[in-house]
CSV table of C-alpha atoms in Angstrom, one decimal:
chain,number,residue,atom,x,y,z
A,144,MET,CA,73.0,8.1,64.8
A,145,LYS,CA,70.1,9.0,67.0
A,146,ARG,CA,66.9,6.5,67.1
A,147,LEU,CA,64.4,8.6,65.9
A,148,GLU,CA,61.6,5.5,66.1
A,149,THR,CA,58.1,6.6,67.8
A,150,THR,CA,54.8,5.2,68.3
A,151,PHE,CA,51.5,7.1,67.2
A,152,ALA,CA,48.1,5.6,67.9
A,153,GLY,CA,49.6,2.1,68.1
A,154,LEU,CA,51.6,2.3,64.7
A,155,LYS,CA,55.1,2.0,64.9
A,156,LEU,CA,56.9,5.0,63.2
A,157,LYS,CA,60.4,5.4,62.0
A,158,ASN,CA,60.2,9.0,63.0
A,159,PRO,CA,58.0,11.6,64.3
A,160,PHE,CA,57.5,13.1,60.5
A,161,ILE,CA,53.8,12.1,59.3
A,162,VAL,CA,52.5,13.9,55.9
A,163,SER,CA,49.2,15.6,56.8
A,164,SER,CA,46.2,15.0,54.4
A,165,SER,CA,46.1,17.4,51.5
A,166,ASN,CA,46.3,17.5,47.8
A,167,LEU,CA,49.9,16.4,48.3
A,168,THR,CA,48.5,13.0,49.5
A,169,ASN,CA,45.9,12.3,46.7
A,170,SER,CA,47.8,9.8,44.7
A,171,ALA,CA,50.0,6.6,45.2
A,172,ASP,CA,52.9,8.2,43.7
A,173,LYS,CA,53.0,11.1,45.8
A,174,ASN,CA,53.1,8.9,48.7
A,175,LYS,CA,55.7,6.9,47.7
A,176,LYS,CA,57.7,10.3,46.8
A,177,TRP,CA,57.2,11.3,50.9
A,178,GLU,CA,58.3,7.9,51.9
A,179,GLU,CA,61.5,7.6,49.8
A,180,ALA,CA,61.8,11.4,51.2
A,181,GLY,CA,62.0,10.0,54.8
A,182,ALA,CA,58.0,10.9,55.9
A,183,SER,CA,57.2,8.0,58.7
A,184,ALA,CA,53.4,7.6,57.6
A,185,VAL,CA,50.8,9.8,55.1
A,186,VAL,CA,47.3,10.7,55.8
A,187,LEU,CA,45.4,10.4,52.5
A,188,LYS,CA,44.0,13.4,51.2
A,189,SER,CA,40.2,13.3,53.3
A,190,LEU,CA,36.5,12.1,51.8
A,191,PHE,CA,34.8,15.5,52.6
A,192,GLU,CA,31.4,14.7,53.7
A,193,GLU,CA,30.2,18.2,53.1
A,194,GLU,CA,31.9,18.1,49.3
A,195,ILE,CA,30.1,15.2,48.2
A,196,GLU,CA,26.8,16.4,49.3
A,197,ALA,CA,27.4,19.5,47.5
A,198,GLU,CA,28.5,17.9,44.3
A,199,ALA,CA,25.3,15.8,44.7
A,200,GLY,CA,23.1,18.6,44.9
A,201,TRP,CA,24.3,19.7,41.8
A,202,MET,CA,23.4,16.5,40.2
A,203,GLN,CA,20.0,16.5,41.8
A,204,ASP,CA,18.6,19.6,40.1
A,205,GLY,CA,15.1,19.2,39.0
A,206,ALA,CA,15.3,15.7,40.2
A,207,HIS,CA,12.4,14.0,42.5
A,208,ALA,CA,13.0,13.0,45.8
A,209,GLU,CA,13.5,9.4,45.1
A,210,GLU,CA,15.9,10.5,42.2
A,211,GLN,CA,18.0,12.9,44.9
A,212,ASP,CA,18.2,10.0,47.3
A,213,TYR,CA,19.3,7.7,44.5
A,214,LEU,CA,22.0,10.3,43.2
A,215,LEU,CA,23.4,11.0,46.8
A,216,TYR,CA,24.0,7.2,47.1
A,217,TYR,CA,25.1,6.8,43.7
A,218,HIS,CA,27.9,9.8,44.0
A,219,ARG,CA,29.1,8.8,47.8
A,220,ALA,CA,29.4,5.3,46.3
A,221,HIS,CA,31.5,6.4,43.3
A,222,ARG,CA,33.7,8.7,45.6
A,223,LEU,CA,34.4,6.1,47.9
A,224,GLU,CA,35.6,3.6,45.2
A,225,GLU,CA,38.1,6.2,44.0
A,226,TYR,CA,39.2,6.4,47.5
A,227,LEU,CA,39.5,3.0,48.3
A,228,LYS,CA,41.6,2.6,44.9
A,229,LEU,CA,44.0,5.6,46.4
A,230,ILE,CA,44.4,3.3,49.7
A,231,LYS,CA,45.3,0.2,47.9
A,232,GLU,CA,47.3,1.8,45.4
A,233,THR,CA,49.5,3.5,48.3
A,234,LYS,CA,49.9,0.2,50.3
A,235,ALA,CA,51.0,-1.4,47.0
A,236,GLN,CA,53.8,1.0,46.7
A,237,CYS,CA,54.4,2.3,50.3
A,238,THR,CA,55.8,0.1,53.3
A,239,ILE,CA,55.2,3.1,55.7
A,240,PRO,CA,51.6,3.3,57.5
A,241,VAL,CA,48.9,4.5,55.4
A,242,ILE,CA,46.3,6.7,57.7
A,243,ALA,CA,42.9,7.0,55.7
A,244,SER,CA,40.9,10.8,56.7
A,245,ILE,CA,37.2,11.4,56.7
A,246,ASN,CA,36.3,15.0,57.0
A,247,CYS,CA,32.9,14.9,58.5
A,248,TYR,CA,30.3,17.3,60.3
A,249,ARG,CA,27.4,15.6,61.5
A,250,LEU,CA,26.1,11.8,62.3
A,251,THR,CA,25.7,9.9,59.0
A,252,GLU,CA,26.2,6.5,57.8
A,253,TRP,CA,29.9,6.3,58.0
A,254,THR,CA,30.0,2.8,59.4
A,255,ASP,CA,30.1,0.9,55.9
A,256,PHE,CA,32.6,3.4,54.7
A,257,ALA,CA,34.8,2.8,57.6
A,258,LYS,CA,34.6,-1.2,57.0
A,259,GLN,CA,35.6,-0.7,53.6
A,260,ILE,CA,38.5,1.7,54.3
A,261,GLU,CA,39.5,-0.9,56.7
A,262,ALA,CA,39.2,-3.9,54.1
A,263,ALA,CA,41.1,-2.0,51.8
A,264,GLY,CA,44.2,-2.2,53.7
A,265,ALA,CA,44.2,1.3,55.6
A,266,ASP,CA,46.2,1.4,59.0
A,267,ALA,CA,44.4,3.8,60.9
A,268,LEU,CA,41.6,5.9,60.3
A,269,GLU,CA,41.6,10.0,61.0
A,270,LEU,CA,38.3,11.6,61.5
A,271,ASN,CA,38.1,15.4,61.0
A,272,ILE,CA,35.0,16.5,63.1
A,273,MET,CA,34.9,20.0,62.1
A,274,SER,CA,31.7,22.9,61.7
A,275,VAL,CA,31.3,26.4,63.1
A,276,CYS,CA,28.3,26.5,65.7
A,277,SER,CA,26.9,29.7,65.1
A,278,ASP,CA,23.5,28.4,65.4
A,279,LEU,CA,21.4,30.6,67.9
A,280,ASP,CA,19.4,27.7,69.6
A,281,TYR,CA,22.5,25.9,69.9
A,282,GLU,CA,22.5,23.7,73.0
A,283,TYR,CA,25.8,23.8,74.9
A,284,GLY,CA,27.9,20.7,74.5
A,285,ALA,CA,26.5,19.2,71.2
A,286,TYR,CA,29.3,19.7,69.4
A,287,GLU,CA,31.5,17.8,71.7
A,288,ARG,CA,28.6,15.2,71.9
A,289,LEU,CA,28.7,14.9,68.2
A,290,HIS,CA,32.6,13.9,68.1
A,291,ILE,CA,31.5,11.0,70.8
A,292,ASP,CA,28.6,9.9,68.5
A,293,ILE,CA,30.6,9.7,65.5
A,294,VAL,CA,33.5,8.0,67.2
A,295,LYS,CA,31.0,5.1,68.7
A,296,GLN,CA,29.2,4.9,65.0
A,297,ILE,CA,32.6,4.0,63.5
A,298,LYS,CA,34.4,1.9,66.5
A,299,GLN,CA,31.6,-0.7,66.3
A,300,SER,CA,32.7,-1.5,62.8
A,301,VAL,CA,36.6,-1.3,62.5
A,302,SER,CA,39.5,-2.8,64.5
A,303,ILE,CA,42.0,-0.3,63.2
A,304,PRO,CA,43.1,2.8,65.0
A,305,ILE,CA,41.0,5.2,65.3
A,306,VAL,CA,42.6,8.9,65.4
A,307,VAL,CA,40.4,12.3,65.9
A,308,LYS,CA,41.5,15.5,64.6
A,309,LEU,CA,40.2,18.4,66.8
A,310,GLY,CA,39.7,21.8,66.0
A,311,LYS,CA,40.3,25.0,68.0
A,312,ASN,CA,37.1,25.9,68.3
A,313,LEU,CA,36.4,24.1,72.0
A,314,THR,CA,36.6,25.8,75.2
A,315,ASN,CA,38.0,23.1,77.0
A,316,PRO,CA,39.5,20.1,75.0
A,317,ILE,CA,40.4,17.8,78.0
A,318,PRO,CA,37.0,16.3,78.9
A,319,LEU,CA,36.4,15.6,75.1
A,320,ILE,CA,39.6,14.0,75.0
A,321,ASN,CA,39.0,12.1,77.9
A,322,GLN,CA,35.8,10.8,76.5
A,323,LEU,CA,37.3,10.1,73.2
A,324,TYR,CA,39.9,8.0,75.4
A,325,ALA,CA,37.3,6.1,77.3
A,326,HIS,CA,35.6,5.1,73.8
A,327,GLY,CA,38.6,3.8,72.2
A,328,VAL,CA,40.2,6.6,70.6
A,329,ALA,CA,44.2,5.5,70.3
A,330,GLY,CA,45.2,9.2,69.1
A,331,VAL,CA,44.3,12.8,69.0
A,332,VAL,CA,45.8,15.5,66.7
A,333,LEU,CA,45.7,19.3,67.9
A,334,PHE,CA,44.9,21.1,65.7
A,335,ASN,CA,42.8,21.0,62.5
A,336,ARG,CA,43.2,23.9,60.7
A,337,MET,CA,40.0,25.9,59.6
A,338,VAL,CA,39.4,27.8,56.2
A,339,THR,CA,40.0,31.4,57.0
A,340,PRO,CA,37.5,34.0,55.6
A,341,ASP,CA,38.9,37.2,54.3
A,342,ILE,CA,37.1,40.4,52.5
A,343,ASN,CA,38.6,41.7,49.0
A,344,LEU,CA,38.0,45.4,49.7
A,345,GLU,CA,38.2,46.2,45.9
A,346,LYS,CA,35.7,43.7,44.6
A,347,MET,CA,33.9,43.2,48.0
A,348,SER,CA,33.3,39.9,48.1
A,349,TYR,CA,34.7,37.0,50.5
A,350,THR,CA,37.8,35.0,49.5
A,351,THR,CA,39.8,32.9,51.6
A,352,GLY,CA,42.8,33.9,53.7
A,353,GLU,CA,46.1,32.8,54.3
A,354,VAL,CA,46.3,29.2,53.3
A,355,PHE,CA,49.4,28.1,54.9
A,356,SER,CA,50.1,27.8,58.5
A,357,HIS,CA,52.3,30.2,60.5
A,358,PRO,CA,54.9,29.3,63.5
A,359,SER,CA,52.8,31.1,65.6
A,360,ASP,CA,49.8,28.5,65.1
A,361,LEU,CA,52.2,25.9,67.3
A,362,TYR,CA,51.5,27.8,70.5
A,363,GLU,CA,47.9,26.4,71.2
A,364,SER,CA,48.9,23.1,70.0
A,365,ILE,CA,51.6,23.1,72.5
A,366,ARG,CA,49.5,24.5,75.0
A,367,TRP,CA,46.7,21.6,74.8
A,368,ILE,CA,49.3,18.9,74.3
A,369,GLY,CA,51.4,19.9,77.1
A,370,LEU,CA,48.3,19.9,79.6
A,371,ALA,CA,46.4,16.9,77.6
A,372,SER,CA,49.6,14.4,77.9
A,373,ASP,CA,49.7,15.2,81.4
A,374,ARG,CA,45.8,14.5,82.5
A,375,VAL,CA,45.0,12.1,79.7
A,376,PRO,CA,48.7,10.5,79.5
A,377,LYS,CA,47.4,7.2,78.0
A,378,LEU,CA,46.4,8.6,74.8
A,379,ALA,CA,48.8,9.3,72.0
A,380,TYR,CA,49.1,13.0,70.8
A,381,ALA,CA,50.5,14.9,67.3
A,382,ALA,CA,50.9,18.6,66.7
A,383,SER,CA,49.5,20.2,64.0
A,384,GLY,CA,49.7,23.8,62.6
A,385,GLY,CA,52.6,25.6,62.9
A,386,VAL,CA,55.1,23.1,62.8
A,387,ASN,CA,57.3,24.8,60.0
A,388,ASP,CA,60.9,23.7,61.1
A,389,GLY,CA,62.9,21.2,63.3
A,390,ALA,CA,62.8,23.3,66.4
A,391,SER,CA,58.8,23.2,66.3
A,392,MET,CA,58.8,19.6,66.0
A,393,VAL,CA,61.2,19.2,69.1
A,394,LYS,CA,58.9,21.7,71.0
A,395,ALA,CA,55.8,19.7,70.5
A,396,ILE,CA,57.3,16.5,71.6
A,397,LEU,CA,58.6,18.3,74.6
A,398,ALA,CA,55.0,19.4,75.4
A,399,GLY,CA,54.0,15.5,75.1
A,400,ALA,CA,53.3,14.9,71.6
A,401,SER,CA,54.6,11.2,69.6
A,402,ALA,CA,54.5,12.7,66.2
A,403,VAL,CA,53.8,15.9,64.3
A,404,GLU,CA,51.6,16.1,61.0
A,405,VAL,CA,53.0,18.6,58.5
A,406,CYS,CA,51.4,20.2,55.2
A,407,SER,CA,52.5,23.7,54.7
A,408,VAL,CA,56.2,23.0,54.7
A,409,LEU,CA,56.1,20.6,52.0
A,410,TYR,CA,54.1,22.9,50.0
A,411,GLN,CA,56.8,25.4,50.4
A,412,LYS,CA,59.8,23.4,50.6
A,413,LYS,CA,58.9,19.7,48.6
A,414,GLU,CA,61.0,16.8,49.7
A,415,LYS,CA,63.7,18.6,51.2
A,416,GLY,CA,61.8,19.7,53.8
A,417,ILE,CA,61.5,16.6,55.6
A,418,ASN,CA,65.2,16.0,55.5
A,419,GLU,CA,65.8,19.5,57.0
A,420,MET,CA,63.6,19.0,60.0
A,421,LEU,CA,64.8,15.7,60.9
A,422,ASP,CA,68.2,16.7,61.2
A,423,VAL,CA,67.8,19.5,63.3
A,424,LEU,CA,65.8,16.8,65.4
A,425,GLU,CA,68.5,14.7,65.5
A,426,LYS,CA,71.1,17.3,66.2
A,427,TRP,CA,69.2,18.8,68.9
A,428,MET,CA,69.0,15.3,70.4
A,429,ASN,CA,72.7,14.8,69.9
A,430,ASP,CA,73.6,18.2,71.1
A,431,ASN,CA,71.4,17.4,74.5
A,432,ASN,CA,72.8,13.8,75.1
A,433,TYR,CA,69.2,12.1,74.2
A,434,GLU,CA,69.6,8.7,72.5
A,435,GLN,CA,65.6,8.2,71.7
A,436,ILE,CA,62.4,10.0,71.3
A,437,SER,CA,60.9,8.5,74.7
A,438,ASP,CA,64.0,10.1,76.4
A,439,PHE,CA,62.4,13.6,76.3
A,440,LYS,CA,58.8,13.4,75.1
A,441,GLY,CA,56.5,15.0,77.5
A,442,MET,CA,59.4,16.4,79.6
A,443,MET,CA,57.8,19.6,79.6
A,444,ASN,CA,54.3,19.1,79.7
A,445,ALA,CA,52.1,20.0,82.5
A,446,GLY,CA,52.7,17.8,84.9
A,447,LYS,CA,56.7,18.4,84.7
A,448,ALA,CA,56.6,22.2,84.1
A,449,GLY,CA,54.9,23.7,87.1
A,450,GLY,CA,51.2,21.7,87.5
A,451,GLY,CA,50.3,23.6,84.1
A,452,THR,CA,51.2,27.5,85.3
A,453,ALA,CA,52.9,28.0,82.3
A,454,PHE,CA,50.0,26.6,80.0
A,455,GLU,CA,47.1,28.1,81.6
A,456,ARG,CA,48.7,31.8,82.1
A,457,VAL,CA,46.7,34.1,79.6
A,458,GLN,CA,47.4,37.4,80.9
A,459,PHE,CA,50.6,39.6,79.4
A,460,PHE,CA,51.5,41.7,82.2
A,461,LYS,CA,54.4,39.7,83.5
A,462,LYS,CA,56.1,39.1,80.2
A,463,PHE,CA,55.2,42.4,78.6
A,464,GLY,CA,55.1,44.6,81.6
A,465,LYS,CA,58.3,46.5,80.2
A,466,TYR,CA,56.7,47.7,77.0
A,467,GLU,CA,54.7,50.7,77.7
C-alpha cells in the first residue's frame, strides 16, 4: 500500500483528490458520500456575488433607492445564512477538510462574510475571482490588482488558509501568483473554467457551450503549474480542468501540483470515478517504485525539465513538421 497523503494550502489530505465546487457539493449528504468514496476534501458550491446581485435586482423592480439597498442587504444575508448552514452541516457529517468558496468579480464587502464562514467551521476559503475584461478603457494590470485587493481585504479578517482559483484569461500568471504568495495566499488552483458561449444556428440565439471539461484542458494547467511551482516554489498548487483520469492526476503532480480538483468525472462516473483515479495513481507509483507523493511531486516542473523550455515553447514546427 502506497502512501497517498499530501498537503495542500496547509491542509493535510489523505490523497490528492479534491471534489471541486459545483452542485455536487451543495449538501452535507452529498459531501459525506464523496468522503466515503475516498475524496480527501470538498470545495463547497460557491456563493456567487453576481448571482446574488441579479436575484436581488429582480426583487427590487419598482423599489426606491433605500428599499433597493435594504433588499440587496437582506438577500445577501439570507444567502449567507444558507451557506453557513451548509458549512456547519457538512462539518458535522464529514471528517475531511471542508473548503468554502466565494465567486466574486469585483471588490465588495466580503470581509464580514469571510469572518462568518470561518466561524462556521470552514477549514479554508477558496476565492474564484472571475470576469471577462472587455472594457474599451480597460487599464492594463487592473484585473491583476483586483485579485490582490480582494485577498488583502479578506486576509485582514480570517486566519484560515486562503486559496485563489485563477482563470486562464491572464497573459502571465507568474507575477500575480508571486504577489498572491507575498500577501499570504496559501494555495493557487489552475485553472477556473469559464462558461463558454455557443450559437444555436436554428434559433439564432446564444446558448452555453460544452459544460464538462475535456482532457485537453489539462495542458495549460500543466504548463503554468510546471512554471509556477519552480518560480514560486513555497506556494501550494492544485490542477483543475481536464483531470479526467488517474494518468492526468499523475501528470499534474509531476508538474508540481499537490492536489487536483475534480468535477466533470464525478458527474459522469459518480463515486466510482474517485476509486478509479486513485487506483491508477497507486499502480503508477508501484510500477515506478515511489513510496509517497512527495517522492515525485514537481519532478518534471520547469526547474527540472530543461529550465522551462518544454513549458514555454509555443511553436508547432519541430513537433509537427512531418505533417504536410
